[in-house]
Amino acid sequence: MTAASTPQSALRIRKAAVLGAGVMGAQIAAHLTNAGVETVLFDLPAKDGPKSGVALKAIANLTRLSPAPLADKNLAGAIIPANYDEHLDHLKNVDLVIEAIAERMDWKLDLYKKIAPHLSRTAIIASNTSGLSINGLAEALPEEMRHRFTGVHFFNPPRYMHLVEVIPTRLTDAAVVDGLEAFLTTTVGKGVVIAKDTPNFIGNRIGVFSMLAAMHHTEQFGLGFDTVDALTGPAVGRPKSATYRTADVVGLDTMAHVIKTMADTLPDDPWHKYFKAPAWLTGLIEKGALGQKTGGGFYRKAGKDIVVLDVSKGDFRPSVHKPSDEVAAILAIKDPSEKFGKLRASSDTQAQFLWASFRDLFHYTAYHLADIADTARDVDFAIRWGYGWKLGPFETWQAAGWQQVAGWINEDIKAGKAMSDAPLPAWVTDGRSGVHGKAGSYSASANADKPRSQHPVYRRQLFPDPLLGEKFDQGTTVWENEGVRLWTLGDDGVGILSFKTKMNTVNDHVLNGVQEAIKIAEQQLKAVVIWQTGEPFSAGADLKGALGLLQAGKLDDFEKMVENFQRTSMAIKFSLVPVVAAVRGMAFGGGCEFQMHSARTVASLESYIGLVEAGVGLLPAGGGLHELAVRAAKANPGDPFEELKKVFETIAMAKVSASAFEAKSLGLLRESDVVVFNSFELLYVAKQVARALAESGYRPPLPARNVTVAGDVGTATFKASLANLQAGYFASPHDIDIATRIADCLCGGVIERGSQVDEEWLLALERKHFVALAQTEKTQARIAHTMTTGKPLRN
């Protein structure tokens, strides 16, 4: 099941149509389908074969793309392929139409004229254009439809990029905008920014300028493309693809098209002379080197190595991906004010490049704020959610000391060092300390601070994505120790249990803390939600502590730790108040086991769940295998082996789900578990689920005393299936030993098939095999290797 939107608007979308089965159209259709919206994917009739061949091919391709647009490959079959010759009647019962064809105004206008007679009187029509005028497009629609037309700009890839820009026209009905905002936020899981109808809107206007500034300064300071990427990626809180790798991924032809659109549509922009593709970009395009889609652009693969274009030599050279020592030291400074001061003062060309790139980005963004966005908040969210930056441009500037940086920008403008001599707007230097504060975020067009949106959908976000300096109610602590905090938010009687460890790993303090918190909750609260204030849910057991006990020969203490882990899972499972796990991001090992034993899991769509212990030479021993054996016996008391077959490979190969839906198909989430599309709504929904369980008179399950097991015959069958893996060198002897022990735990040990055991029997089996594996040299080597490299060791 998925979490439904609350009835806060009249907009109900049962069925959608996406026009255009290109890269974006097909992936938008995929994500609408992920969200449970029946979707028709249209394209032109094919010249050969079935008339809907273009859409059919695009749907088939969705299952092959990486990252996967579909949260479950089986969902591809739910998308309806269509063409404009035969299927326009599909449009009569569609609630939302998203047009996503090529960026040609004439083609879009022709298509609108073609579909208009077939649409219902209530259908919302939206264009996924990345920069064309929404008001201009609206003019092609009959007058009675224009109030239902708007721009809806998804970012690529649509499943993963949080941003959607909604661009109303002068005539768009406010109720349409509100309804769409609620639908996109809750059902589709997006961060919505309302943009003005200006070229490239907010995200691409600022994001593409940032890339153009970096390209201009690459030439100015004579830096290599790989050096610029080393400077403009994670080192400054941006994605690994940085500048030139991003251009390769987007496609150099697409990049050049966006730059040309800026040049054509923004003739009066004071930076207009820079809106042209550099010679080396044009040169690559002319050669057909368009980036990733053609096997190379700025970068390409040479054997196993990545090589980068060296413009001075006109050839490729090995990529060197690191900043100079001086710049690396400056970027490591924690205080942004000191960091920016040192970047500006340094004579190192890399430092000068960085300062110049930030200076011109700040200058451009401040200059255009009044025209392109309602508030500075919209700009920062558009760049964070659409480009994956940790901080938006205004947040970065404010953190570095607003007036100090403004003074430096002014000095550089006067000295002719900035890309444009356009003056900074007067509001920048009016003595303010930034654009985000307690009263909200600055609106240059209204010359006032504006608070966050009061739209009812945002009541579902108890902890929204915070802007720089924003603080939300941290609730009231009920009890805490070194490992966990039990707290409440409001007076609904639902406790929230959060871990305090790095990556929310599980150590003794967490184990003891969870058990104590549940005891307190049973006396004082109605329910408990395990929710972490940030990602991940939990990276699993604290390996460092476990390895330390083993290496010190403290086997008794090690066994006690394993037993305590199981005791914690049982405390969650048999708690007298419902314990709901609210999962987003990674839930590995013990984290996965905790959610398996909860009364219900509420998982964000982007949840990566797995019992990954086999990867470090161990097996799940926090009750995970025991729980799978209990579930198998419950699902098929006559032959639990049939159920176990579905999960054995998942555990033995340490598989991790690529979505919450996939976790259901892997048997790591239950069908009754809830999937939430917007991770900022996770806590709200989990609290609602916990309250509903409590109000319905929740009782924990009775301890299972007659679990039917597959026995030694089941283990032998699993072992036989492993022989092929070993024969083909796909698995080492140690892998086979681990997998065999996993099979033994799942099947109930060396007893007759069909025997009945209790839960304690299954838990004891887990402990026995876990402790035995932990003592082997190969497992200890795997644990040590994973801790030092973060990667698994195959030995």
Coordinates of C-alpha atoms in Angstrom, one line a residue, residues 208 211-213 215-216 219 255-256 258-264 271-282:
V208 CA 23.3 26.9 -16.4
M211 CA 28.2 26.3 -15.6
L212 CA 28.8 29.1 -18.1
A213 CA 30.7 31.1 -15.5
M215 CA 33.5 27.5 -18.4
H216 CA 34.5 31.2 -18.9
E219 CA 39.6 29.5 -20.1
M255 CA 23.9 21.9 -23.2
A256 CA 24.6 24.0 -26.4
V258 CA 20.1 25.5 -23.6
I259 CA 22.9 28.1 -24.0
K260 CA 21.5 29.1 -27.4
T261 CA 18.0 29.5 -25.8
M262 CA 19.4 31.9 -23.2
A263 CA 21.2 33.9 -26.0
D264 CA 17.9 34.0 -28.1
W271 CA 25.7 38.9 -19.1
H272 CA 24.4 38.2 -22.7
K273 CA 27.9 38.2 -24.3
Y274 CA 28.7 35.0 -22.3
F275 CA 25.7 33.1 -23.6
K276 CA 27.6 31.2 -26.3
A277 CA 29.1 27.8 -26.4
P278 CA 33.0 28.0 -26.0
A279 CA 35.0 27.0 -29.1
W280 CA 36.0 23.6 -27.6
L281 CA 32.4 22.7 -26.8
T282 CA 31.3 23.5 -30.4

